[in-house]
Short mmCIF file of N, CA and C in Angstrom, two decimals:
data_model
loop_
_atom_site.label_atom_id
_atom_site.label_comp_id
_atom_site.label_asym_id
_atom_site.label_seq_id
_atom_site.Cartn_x
_atom_site.Cartn_y
_atom_site.Cartn_z
N MET A 41 69.44 -28.59 -1.28
CA MET A 41 68.23 -28.01 -1.10
C MET A 41 68.39 -26.68 -0.14
N LEU A 42 67.66 -25.66 -0.46
CA LEU A 42 67.99 -24.37 0.23
C LEU A 42 67.24 -24.54 1.62
N GLU A 43 67.88 -24.08 2.64
CA GLU A 43 67.31 -23.76 3.98
C GLU A 43 67.64 -22.19 4.34
N LEU A 44 66.53 -21.87 4.94
CA LEU A 44 66.76 -20.51 5.62
C LEU A 44 66.08 -20.61 7.18
N GLU A 45 66.76 -19.89 7.97
CA GLU A 45 66.30 -19.64 9.43
C GLU A 45 66.37 -18.20 9.77
N THR A 46 65.03 -17.63 9.74
CA THR A 46 64.78 -16.33 9.98
C THR A 46 65.75 -15.39 9.16
N ASP A 47 66.13 -15.62 7.92
CA ASP A 47 66.93 -14.74 7.14
C ASP A 47 65.99 -13.67 6.30
N LEU A 48 66.51 -12.62 6.27
CA LEU A 48 65.94 -11.57 5.48
C LEU A 48 65.72 -11.84 4.02
N VAL A 49 64.47 -11.80 3.58
CA VAL A 49 64.31 -12.08 2.12
C VAL A 49 63.29 -11.24 1.55
N LYS A 50 63.70 -10.69 0.43
CA LYS A 50 62.75 -9.73 -0.33
C LYS A 50 61.83 -10.42 -1.17
N ILE A 51 60.51 -10.01 -1.02
CA ILE A 51 59.43 -10.43 -2.00
C ILE A 51 59.38 -9.62 -3.03
N ASN A 52 60.12 -9.91 -4.34
CA ASN A 52 60.15 -9.26 -5.50
C ASN A 52 59.01 -9.19 -6.33
N HIS A 53 58.26 -10.35 -6.42
CA HIS A 53 57.00 -10.46 -7.32
C HIS A 53 56.09 -11.38 -6.73
N MET A 54 54.82 -11.39 -6.90
CA MET A 54 53.70 -12.33 -6.67
C MET A 54 52.93 -12.37 -7.74
N ASN A 55 52.54 -13.65 -8.24
CA ASN A 55 51.66 -14.05 -9.32
C ASN A 55 50.47 -14.76 -8.51
N ALA A 56 49.35 -14.35 -8.54
CA ALA A 56 48.31 -15.06 -8.06
C ALA A 56 47.38 -15.69 -9.34
N ARG A 57 46.78 -16.85 -9.12
CA ARG A 57 46.20 -17.49 -10.27
C ARG A 57 45.23 -18.62 -9.70
N ASN A 58 44.39 -19.05 -10.46
CA ASN A 58 43.36 -20.06 -10.04
C ASN A 58 44.02 -21.42 -10.88
N GLU A 59 44.04 -22.43 -10.05
CA GLU A 59 44.39 -23.89 -10.59
C GLU A 59 43.14 -24.68 -10.48
N LYS A 60 43.07 -25.52 -11.40
CA LYS A 60 41.93 -26.60 -11.32
C LYS A 60 42.28 -27.70 -10.73
N HIS A 61 41.77 -28.10 -9.64
CA HIS A 61 42.07 -29.53 -8.91
C HIS A 61 40.72 -30.28 -8.98
N GLY A 62 40.61 -31.00 -10.10
CA GLY A 62 39.35 -31.64 -10.43
C GLY A 62 38.38 -30.45 -11.08
N GLU A 63 37.24 -30.51 -10.19
CA GLU A 63 36.20 -29.52 -10.84
C GLU A 63 36.36 -28.30 -9.88
N ASP A 64 37.32 -28.22 -8.69
CA ASP A 64 37.45 -27.15 -7.95
C ASP A 64 38.46 -26.22 -8.40
N SER A 65 38.32 -24.89 -8.17
CA SER A 65 39.34 -23.92 -8.68
C SER A 65 39.95 -23.66 -7.18
N VAL A 66 41.27 -23.66 -7.19
CA VAL A 66 42.02 -23.38 -5.95
C VAL A 66 43.19 -22.25 -6.12
N LEU A 67 43.23 -21.34 -5.32
CA LEU A 67 44.04 -20.22 -5.39
C LEU A 67 45.55 -20.61 -5.34
N ALA A 68 46.32 -20.28 -6.29
CA ALA A 68 47.58 -20.57 -6.15
C ALA A 68 48.53 -19.31 -6.41
N ILE A 69 49.57 -19.31 -5.70
CA ILE A 69 50.42 -18.20 -5.98
C ILE A 69 52.02 -18.51 -6.17
N ASP A 70 52.61 -17.69 -6.94
CA ASP A 70 54.15 -17.75 -7.20
C ASP A 70 54.62 -16.60 -6.48
N LEU A 71 55.58 -16.85 -5.77
CA LEU A 71 56.46 -15.62 -5.08
C LEU A 71 57.94 -15.75 -5.54
N LYS A 72 58.20 -14.61 -6.07
CA LYS A 72 59.80 -14.48 -6.57
C LYS A 72 60.35 -13.86 -5.32
N LEU A 73 61.47 -14.59 -4.83
CA LEU A 73 61.96 -14.14 -3.80
C LEU A 73 63.39 -14.12 -3.84
N GLN A 74 64.21 -13.10 -2.97
CA GLN A 74 65.64 -12.86 -3.19
C GLN A 74 66.28 -12.82 -1.78
N ALA A 75 67.08 -13.64 -1.42
CA ALA A 75 67.90 -13.57 -0.14
C ALA A 75 69.41 -13.28 -0.53
N ARG A 76 69.94 -12.39 0.50
CA ARG A 76 71.18 -12.03 0.34
C ARG A 76 71.80 -12.73 1.54
N LEU A 77 72.75 -13.84 1.06
CA LEU A 77 73.40 -14.72 1.92
C LEU A 77 74.70 -15.07 1.89
N SER A 78 75.39 -15.38 2.96
CA SER A 78 76.87 -15.92 2.76
C SER A 78 77.24 -16.83 1.68
N ASN A 79 78.24 -16.94 1.06
CA ASN A 79 78.43 -17.90 0.08
C ASN A 79 78.58 -19.26 0.65
N ASP A 80 78.59 -19.50 1.80
CA ASP A 80 78.47 -20.81 2.54
C ASP A 80 77.35 -21.38 2.27
N VAL A 81 76.14 -20.75 1.75
CA VAL A 81 74.83 -21.34 1.47
C VAL A 81 74.93 -22.22 0.29
N LEU A 82 75.83 -21.99 -0.57
CA LEU A 82 76.30 -22.78 -1.80
C LEU A 82 76.45 -24.21 -1.51
N SER A 83 76.91 -24.53 -0.26
CA SER A 83 77.11 -26.03 0.21
C SER A 83 75.93 -26.82 0.20
N PHE A 84 74.69 -25.99 0.50
CA PHE A 84 73.46 -26.70 0.35
C PHE A 84 73.12 -27.48 -0.97
N PHE A 85 73.75 -27.01 -2.11
CA PHE A 85 73.43 -27.32 -3.36
C PHE A 85 74.50 -28.19 -3.85
N SER A 86 75.80 -28.00 -3.73
CA SER A 86 76.93 -28.95 -3.97
C SER A 86 78.09 -28.51 -3.11
N PRO A 87 78.86 -29.50 -2.67
CA PRO A 87 80.02 -29.16 -1.78
C PRO A 87 81.19 -28.50 -2.59
N THR A 88 81.11 -28.64 -3.90
CA THR A 88 82.33 -27.90 -4.63
C THR A 88 81.81 -26.58 -5.18
N LEU A 89 80.50 -26.23 -4.99
CA LEU A 89 80.09 -24.95 -5.76
C LEU A 89 80.63 -23.52 -5.36
N LYS A 90 80.94 -23.42 -3.99
CA LYS A 90 81.50 -22.38 -3.47
C LYS A 90 83.06 -22.08 -4.01
N SER A 91 83.68 -23.20 -4.14
CA SER A 91 85.12 -23.16 -4.60
C SER A 91 85.25 -23.05 -6.06
N SER A 92 84.14 -23.23 -6.83
CA SER A 92 84.03 -23.09 -8.19
C SER A 92 84.00 -21.64 -8.67
N PHE A 93 83.48 -20.84 -7.67
CA PHE A 93 83.16 -19.46 -8.25
C PHE A 93 83.90 -18.41 -7.29
N TYR A 94 84.40 -18.78 -6.19
CA TYR A 94 85.06 -17.94 -5.27
C TYR A 94 86.56 -18.51 -4.85
N HIS A 95 87.49 -17.66 -4.60
CA HIS A 95 88.77 -18.04 -4.15
C HIS A 95 89.21 -16.84 -3.10
N LYS A 96 90.31 -17.09 -2.42
CA LYS A 96 90.91 -16.27 -1.52
C LYS A 96 92.03 -15.70 -2.08
N ASP A 97 92.10 -14.15 -2.39
CA ASP A 97 93.32 -13.46 -3.03
C ASP A 97 94.13 -13.11 -1.69
N GLU A 98 95.31 -13.86 -1.78
CA GLU A 98 96.17 -13.69 -0.68
C GLU A 98 96.77 -12.46 -0.68
N GLY A 99 96.76 -11.63 -1.89
CA GLY A 99 97.36 -10.32 -1.96
C GLY A 99 96.48 -9.32 -1.15
N LEU A 100 95.29 -9.55 -1.22
CA LEU A 100 94.30 -8.59 -0.56
C LEU A 100 93.96 -8.83 0.90
N GLN A 101 93.89 -10.11 1.16
CA GLN A 101 93.57 -10.54 2.66
C GLN A 101 94.71 -10.78 3.37
N GLY A 102 95.83 -11.40 2.81
CA GLY A 102 97.12 -11.73 3.47
C GLY A 102 96.81 -12.93 4.48
N ASP A 103 97.37 -12.85 5.61
CA ASP A 103 97.11 -13.91 6.61
C ASP A 103 96.06 -13.43 7.78
N LEU A 104 95.35 -12.23 7.37
CA LEU A 104 94.40 -11.82 8.42
C LEU A 104 93.31 -12.90 8.83
N VAL A 105 92.90 -13.59 7.75
CA VAL A 105 91.75 -14.70 8.18
C VAL A 105 92.55 -15.79 7.58
N THR A 106 92.52 -17.00 8.58
CA THR A 106 93.24 -18.18 8.37
C THR A 106 92.23 -19.37 8.17
N ASP A 107 91.09 -19.17 8.07
CA ASP A 107 90.07 -20.08 7.89
C ASP A 107 90.01 -20.49 6.33
N ALA A 108 90.45 -21.81 6.13
CA ALA A 108 90.43 -22.22 4.69
C ALA A 108 89.10 -22.39 4.00
N GLY A 109 88.00 -22.11 4.71
CA GLY A 109 86.75 -22.06 3.79
C GLY A 109 86.24 -20.62 3.66
N TYR A 110 87.27 -19.56 4.09
CA TYR A 110 86.91 -18.15 3.83
C TYR A 110 87.33 -18.02 2.42
N LEU A 111 86.41 -17.66 1.38
CA LEU A 111 86.70 -17.55 0.02
C LEU A 111 85.80 -16.30 -0.32
N PRO A 112 86.23 -15.17 -0.23
CA PRO A 112 85.44 -13.99 -0.61
C PRO A 112 85.55 -13.33 -1.97
N ASN A 113 86.53 -13.68 -2.75
CA ASN A 113 86.87 -13.08 -4.03
C ASN A 113 86.23 -13.78 -5.18
N LEU A 114 85.62 -13.21 -6.13
CA LEU A 114 85.07 -13.94 -7.32
C LEU A 114 86.15 -14.41 -8.19
N LYS A 115 86.09 -15.45 -8.73
CA LYS A 115 87.09 -15.90 -9.76
C LYS A 115 86.92 -15.30 -11.12
N ASN A 116 85.49 -15.24 -11.21
CA ASN A 116 85.13 -14.62 -12.63
C ASN A 116 84.09 -13.47 -12.53
N PRO A 117 84.21 -12.52 -12.05
CA PRO A 117 83.38 -11.39 -11.78
C PRO A 117 82.26 -11.06 -12.92
N ALA A 118 82.56 -11.10 -14.31
CA ALA A 118 81.84 -10.81 -15.38
C ALA A 118 80.94 -12.18 -15.80
N LEU A 119 80.81 -13.05 -14.89
CA LEU A 119 80.11 -14.33 -15.25
C LEU A 119 78.47 -13.98 -15.20
N GLY A 120 78.04 -13.11 -14.27
CA GLY A 120 76.64 -13.01 -14.17
C GLY A 120 75.82 -13.95 -13.27
N THR A 121 74.51 -13.95 -13.52
CA THR A 121 73.65 -14.65 -12.82
C THR A 121 73.75 -16.33 -13.22
N ILE A 122 73.67 -17.17 -12.50
CA ILE A 122 73.93 -18.68 -12.92
C ILE A 122 72.45 -19.33 -12.37
N LYS A 123 72.03 -19.84 -13.44
CA LYS A 123 70.77 -20.86 -12.87
C LYS A 123 71.05 -22.01 -12.46
N TRP A 124 70.25 -22.48 -11.35
CA TRP A 124 70.42 -23.95 -10.89
C TRP A 124 69.26 -24.91 -11.02
N ASP A 125 69.44 -25.87 -11.84
CA ASP A 125 68.31 -26.78 -11.97
C ASP A 125 67.76 -27.50 -10.70
N GLY A 126 66.61 -27.67 -10.86
CA GLY A 126 66.05 -28.55 -9.67
C GLY A 126 64.85 -27.86 -9.02
N ALA A 127 63.97 -28.95 -8.44
CA ALA A 127 62.80 -28.38 -7.66
C ALA A 127 62.65 -29.13 -6.50
N TRP A 128 62.13 -28.64 -5.35
CA TRP A 128 62.02 -29.22 -4.09
C TRP A 128 60.66 -29.05 -3.71
N GLU A 129 60.03 -30.30 -3.43
CA GLU A 129 58.67 -30.22 -2.94
C GLU A 129 58.45 -30.47 -1.55
N HIS A 130 57.31 -30.20 -0.90
CA HIS A 130 57.20 -30.58 0.54
C HIS A 130 57.94 -29.46 1.42
N GLN A 131 57.96 -28.26 0.93
CA GLN A 131 58.71 -27.24 1.75
C GLN A 131 57.85 -26.38 2.64
N ARG A 132 58.31 -25.93 3.66
CA ARG A 132 57.32 -25.18 4.47
C ARG A 132 58.03 -23.69 4.62
N LEU A 133 57.38 -22.89 4.26
CA LEU A 133 57.87 -21.26 4.27
C LEU A 133 57.08 -20.60 5.27
N VAL A 134 57.81 -20.11 6.33
CA VAL A 134 57.32 -19.29 7.20
C VAL A 134 57.80 -18.00 7.08
N ILE A 135 56.75 -16.93 7.06
CA ILE A 135 57.08 -15.49 6.95
C ILE A 135 56.79 -14.86 8.39
N HIS A 136 57.96 -14.51 8.98
CA HIS A 136 57.90 -14.03 10.33
C HIS A 136 57.37 -12.46 10.37
N ASN A 137 56.04 -12.40 10.45
CA ASN A 137 55.38 -11.16 10.09
C ASN A 137 54.88 -10.41 11.31
N GLY A 138 55.57 -10.44 12.40
CA GLY A 138 55.36 -9.62 13.60
C GLY A 138 56.15 -10.11 14.75
N VAL A 139 55.96 -9.71 15.79
CA VAL A 139 56.51 -9.93 17.05
C VAL A 139 56.15 -11.44 17.71
N LYS A 140 55.07 -11.92 17.57
CA LYS A 140 54.61 -13.13 17.94
C LYS A 140 54.41 -14.21 16.77
N ALA A 141 54.64 -15.53 17.10
CA ALA A 141 54.64 -16.65 16.15
C ALA A 141 53.18 -16.75 15.75
N GLU A 142 52.25 -16.09 16.45
CA GLU A 142 50.94 -16.30 15.78
C GLU A 142 50.66 -15.20 14.71
N TYR A 143 51.52 -14.33 14.49
CA TYR A 143 51.20 -13.47 13.29
C TYR A 143 52.15 -13.98 12.07
N ASP A 144 52.78 -15.13 12.16
CA ASP A 144 53.40 -15.77 10.96
C ASP A 144 52.62 -16.22 9.97
N ILE A 145 53.13 -16.06 8.80
CA ILE A 145 52.48 -16.43 7.40
C ILE A 145 53.10 -17.79 7.23
N VAL A 146 52.29 -18.85 7.19
CA VAL A 146 52.99 -20.23 6.99
C VAL A 146 52.42 -20.77 5.82
N LEU A 147 53.23 -21.08 4.77
CA LEU A 147 52.76 -21.77 3.64
C LEU A 147 53.33 -23.17 3.47
N ASP A 148 52.38 -24.16 3.87
CA ASP A 148 52.92 -25.64 3.76
C ASP A 148 52.84 -26.23 2.41
N GLU A 149 53.31 -27.26 2.28
CA GLU A 149 53.52 -27.98 1.25
C GLU A 149 53.68 -27.22 -0.25
N ALA A 150 54.62 -26.28 -0.09
CA ALA A 150 55.22 -25.50 -0.99
C ALA A 150 56.14 -26.25 -1.77
N LYS A 151 56.31 -25.61 -2.97
CA LYS A 151 57.48 -26.01 -3.97
C LYS A 151 58.29 -24.86 -4.23
N VAL A 152 59.55 -25.21 -4.13
CA VAL A 152 60.71 -24.27 -4.50
C VAL A 152 61.38 -24.73 -5.78
N ASN A 153 61.60 -23.77 -6.66
CA ASN A 153 62.06 -24.01 -7.88
C ASN A 153 62.75 -22.75 -8.53
N LYS A 154 63.32 -22.74 -9.73
CA LYS A 154 63.79 -21.62 -10.46
C LYS A 154 64.91 -20.79 -9.66
N VAL A 155 65.73 -21.50 -9.10
CA VAL A 155 66.83 -20.93 -8.20
C VAL A 155 67.86 -20.49 -9.23
N SER A 156 68.43 -19.27 -8.99
CA SER A 156 69.59 -18.85 -9.59
C SER A 156 70.52 -17.97 -8.58
N PHE A 157 71.82 -17.79 -8.84
CA PHE A 157 72.73 -17.40 -8.00
C PHE A 157 73.25 -16.02 -8.70
N ASP A 158 73.44 -15.08 -8.02
CA ASP A 158 74.03 -13.64 -8.48
C ASP A 158 75.22 -13.57 -7.44
N PHE A 159 76.37 -13.88 -7.93
CA PHE A 159 77.57 -13.97 -7.06
C PHE A 159 78.20 -12.49 -6.86
N GLN A 160 78.42 -12.02 -5.56
CA GLN A 160 78.97 -11.06 -5.31
C GLN A 160 80.49 -10.96 -4.75
N GLU A 161 81.16 -9.92 -5.05
CA GLU A 161 82.48 -9.74 -4.35
C GLU A 161 82.30 -9.57 -3.04
N GLY A 162 83.22 -10.30 -2.12
CA GLY A 162 83.08 -10.20 -0.81
C GLY A 162 82.65 -11.30 -0.14
N GLY A 163 82.26 -12.23 -0.79
CA GLY A 163 81.77 -13.51 -0.12
C GLY A 163 80.27 -13.57 0.09
N THR A 164 79.36 -12.84 -0.66
CA THR A 164 77.98 -12.55 -0.51
C THR A 164 77.47 -13.11 -1.83
N VAL A 165 76.15 -13.81 -1.92
CA VAL A 165 75.54 -14.31 -2.93
C VAL A 165 74.05 -13.97 -2.81
N PHE A 166 73.39 -13.40 -3.92
CA PHE A 166 71.96 -13.17 -3.82
C PHE A 166 71.48 -14.47 -4.64
N VAL A 167 70.49 -15.28 -3.58
CA VAL A 167 69.91 -16.41 -3.96
C VAL A 167 68.47 -16.11 -4.47
N ASN A 168 68.02 -16.06 -5.81
CA ASN A 168 66.77 -15.87 -6.09
C ASN A 168 66.02 -17.19 -6.41
N PHE A 169 64.78 -17.24 -6.04
CA PHE A 169 64.05 -18.50 -6.13
C PHE A 169 62.59 -18.19 -6.29
N ARG A 170 61.79 -19.02 -6.65
CA ARG A 170 60.37 -19.24 -6.58
C ARG A 170 59.76 -20.11 -5.48
N VAL A 171 58.83 -19.77 -5.13
CA VAL A 171 58.03 -20.58 -4.17
C VAL A 171 56.60 -20.42 -4.62
N GLN A 172 56.14 -21.78 -4.81
CA GLN A 172 54.77 -21.97 -5.40
C GLN A 172 53.83 -22.62 -4.14
N ALA A 173 52.71 -22.09 -3.80
CA ALA A 173 51.98 -22.53 -2.74
C ALA A 173 50.49 -22.34 -3.06
N HIS A 174 49.65 -22.80 -2.08
CA HIS A 174 48.10 -22.82 -2.33
C HIS A 174 47.54 -22.13 -1.12
N PRO A 175 47.69 -20.71 -0.90
CA PRO A 175 47.09 -20.19 0.42
C PRO A 175 45.53 -20.09 0.30
N ASP A 176 45.20 -19.82 1.46
CA ASP A 176 43.80 -19.26 1.46
C ASP A 176 43.74 -17.91 1.09
N GLU A 177 42.51 -17.22 0.92
CA GLU A 177 42.34 -16.03 0.45
C GLU A 177 43.02 -15.05 1.46
N ALA A 178 42.78 -14.97 2.70
CA ALA A 178 43.31 -14.14 3.69
C ALA A 178 44.83 -14.16 3.66
N THR A 179 45.39 -15.30 3.59
CA THR A 179 46.93 -15.34 3.49
C THR A 179 47.31 -14.76 2.34
N GLY A 180 46.74 -14.91 0.97
CA GLY A 180 47.18 -14.31 0.02
C GLY A 180 47.04 -12.95 -0.03
N ALA A 181 46.10 -12.19 0.76
CA ALA A 181 46.04 -10.74 0.84
C ALA A 181 47.20 -10.45 1.72
N LYS A 182 47.49 -11.08 2.70
CA LYS A 182 48.56 -10.62 3.59
C LYS A 182 49.75 -10.67 2.62
N LEU A 183 50.12 -11.68 1.91
CA LEU A 183 51.15 -11.68 1.19
C LEU A 183 51.50 -10.63 0.27
N LEU A 184 50.36 -10.22 -0.34
CA LEU A 184 50.07 -8.98 -1.32
C LEU A 184 50.63 -7.85 -0.70
N ALA A 185 50.40 -7.68 0.58
CA ALA A 185 50.58 -6.42 1.35
C ALA A 185 52.16 -6.43 1.51
N LEU A 186 52.93 -7.41 1.41
CA LEU A 186 54.36 -7.58 1.78
C LEU A 186 55.20 -7.47 0.49
N LEU A 187 54.54 -7.15 -0.59
CA LEU A 187 54.99 -7.17 -1.85
C LEU A 187 56.24 -6.10 -1.89
N GLN A 188 57.27 -6.32 -2.38
CA GLN A 188 58.68 -5.42 -2.46
C GLN A 188 59.23 -5.11 -1.21
N GLN A 189 58.77 -5.88 0.00
CA GLN A 189 59.43 -5.62 1.34
C GLN A 189 60.43 -6.94 1.63
N GLU A 190 61.40 -6.44 2.38
CA GLU A 190 62.25 -7.38 3.02
C GLU A 190 61.64 -7.98 4.38
N VAL A 191 61.56 -9.35 4.54
CA VAL A 191 61.01 -9.78 5.76
C VAL A 191 61.75 -11.04 6.20
N HIS A 192 61.78 -11.49 7.48
CA HIS A 192 62.33 -12.46 7.78
C HIS A 192 61.57 -13.75 7.59
N MET A 193 62.18 -14.71 7.03
CA MET A 193 61.56 -15.95 6.75
C MET A 193 62.38 -17.17 6.96
N SER A 194 61.71 -18.39 7.25
CA SER A 194 62.37 -19.61 7.47
C SER A 194 62.01 -20.47 6.32
N LEU A 195 62.79 -21.38 5.84
CA LEU A 195 62.49 -22.35 4.76
C LEU A 195 62.99 -23.77 5.08
N SER A 196 62.09 -24.88 5.28
CA SER A 196 62.71 -26.15 5.43
C SER A 196 61.72 -27.19 4.98
N PHE A 197 62.35 -28.31 4.85
CA PHE A 197 61.70 -29.53 4.22
C PHE A 197 60.61 -30.00 5.32
N GLU A 198 59.44 -30.31 4.84
CA GLU A 198 58.16 -30.91 5.60
C GLU A 198 58.02 -32.18 5.39
N GLU A 199 57.88 -32.94 6.09
CA GLU A 199 57.63 -34.44 5.98
C GLU A 199 56.15 -34.53 5.27
N PRO A 200 55.85 -35.07 4.23
CA PRO A 200 54.63 -35.16 3.51
C PRO A 200 53.62 -35.95 4.60
N PRO A 201 52.50 -35.66 4.56
CA PRO A 201 51.48 -36.35 5.34
C PRO A 201 51.37 -37.91 5.31
N GLU A 202 51.59 -38.38 3.97
CA GLU A 202 51.74 -39.76 3.97
C GLU A 202 52.88 -40.46 4.60
N MET A 203 54.06 -39.93 4.69
CA MET A 203 55.15 -40.34 5.18
C MET A 203 54.86 -40.27 6.91
N LYS A 204 54.21 -39.24 7.23
CA LYS A 204 54.13 -38.99 8.68
C LYS A 204 53.14 -40.15 9.17
N GLU A 205 52.16 -40.53 8.52
CA GLU A 205 51.03 -41.74 8.75
C GLU A 205 51.69 -42.99 8.69
N ALA A 206 52.76 -43.26 7.68
CA ALA A 206 53.33 -44.44 7.60
C ALA A 206 54.37 -44.71 8.78
N ALA A 207 54.73 -43.54 9.38
CA ALA A 207 55.80 -43.86 10.40
C ALA A 207 54.98 -44.07 11.86
#
């Protein structure tokens, strides 16, 4: 599962729609996001994913970096974007939208899905993903104003209310 801690993320696209929850119409949004991260993030998905796509070319780096986990070179540069199957519910997305925490945009009970990886030479990977949430109208308008911008975001698992009550 993907975790972010005040990482720069670009809001590439936003789709707003109404969902029916019983008789009620509820605002729903899909945010298509892209984060440029170290390839170490691949360990969140599988312990062998990084070494499946990256290696260390001794001819280029030599002995300058001795860390065994340092794998900056693509094994197959022409591979293209790779999709990752899975969805994660009960996520909390915080968009740090100002100097103070009170300006943060918080999307609780969000769902993360449609993850894909665009591997880059040098040990960087673009992680593309979709966040689905149900903001109020004011929050939806704030999100719209951030379209096509890079902003700092945090993403983490949020314990569902029923689990909190059981504890």
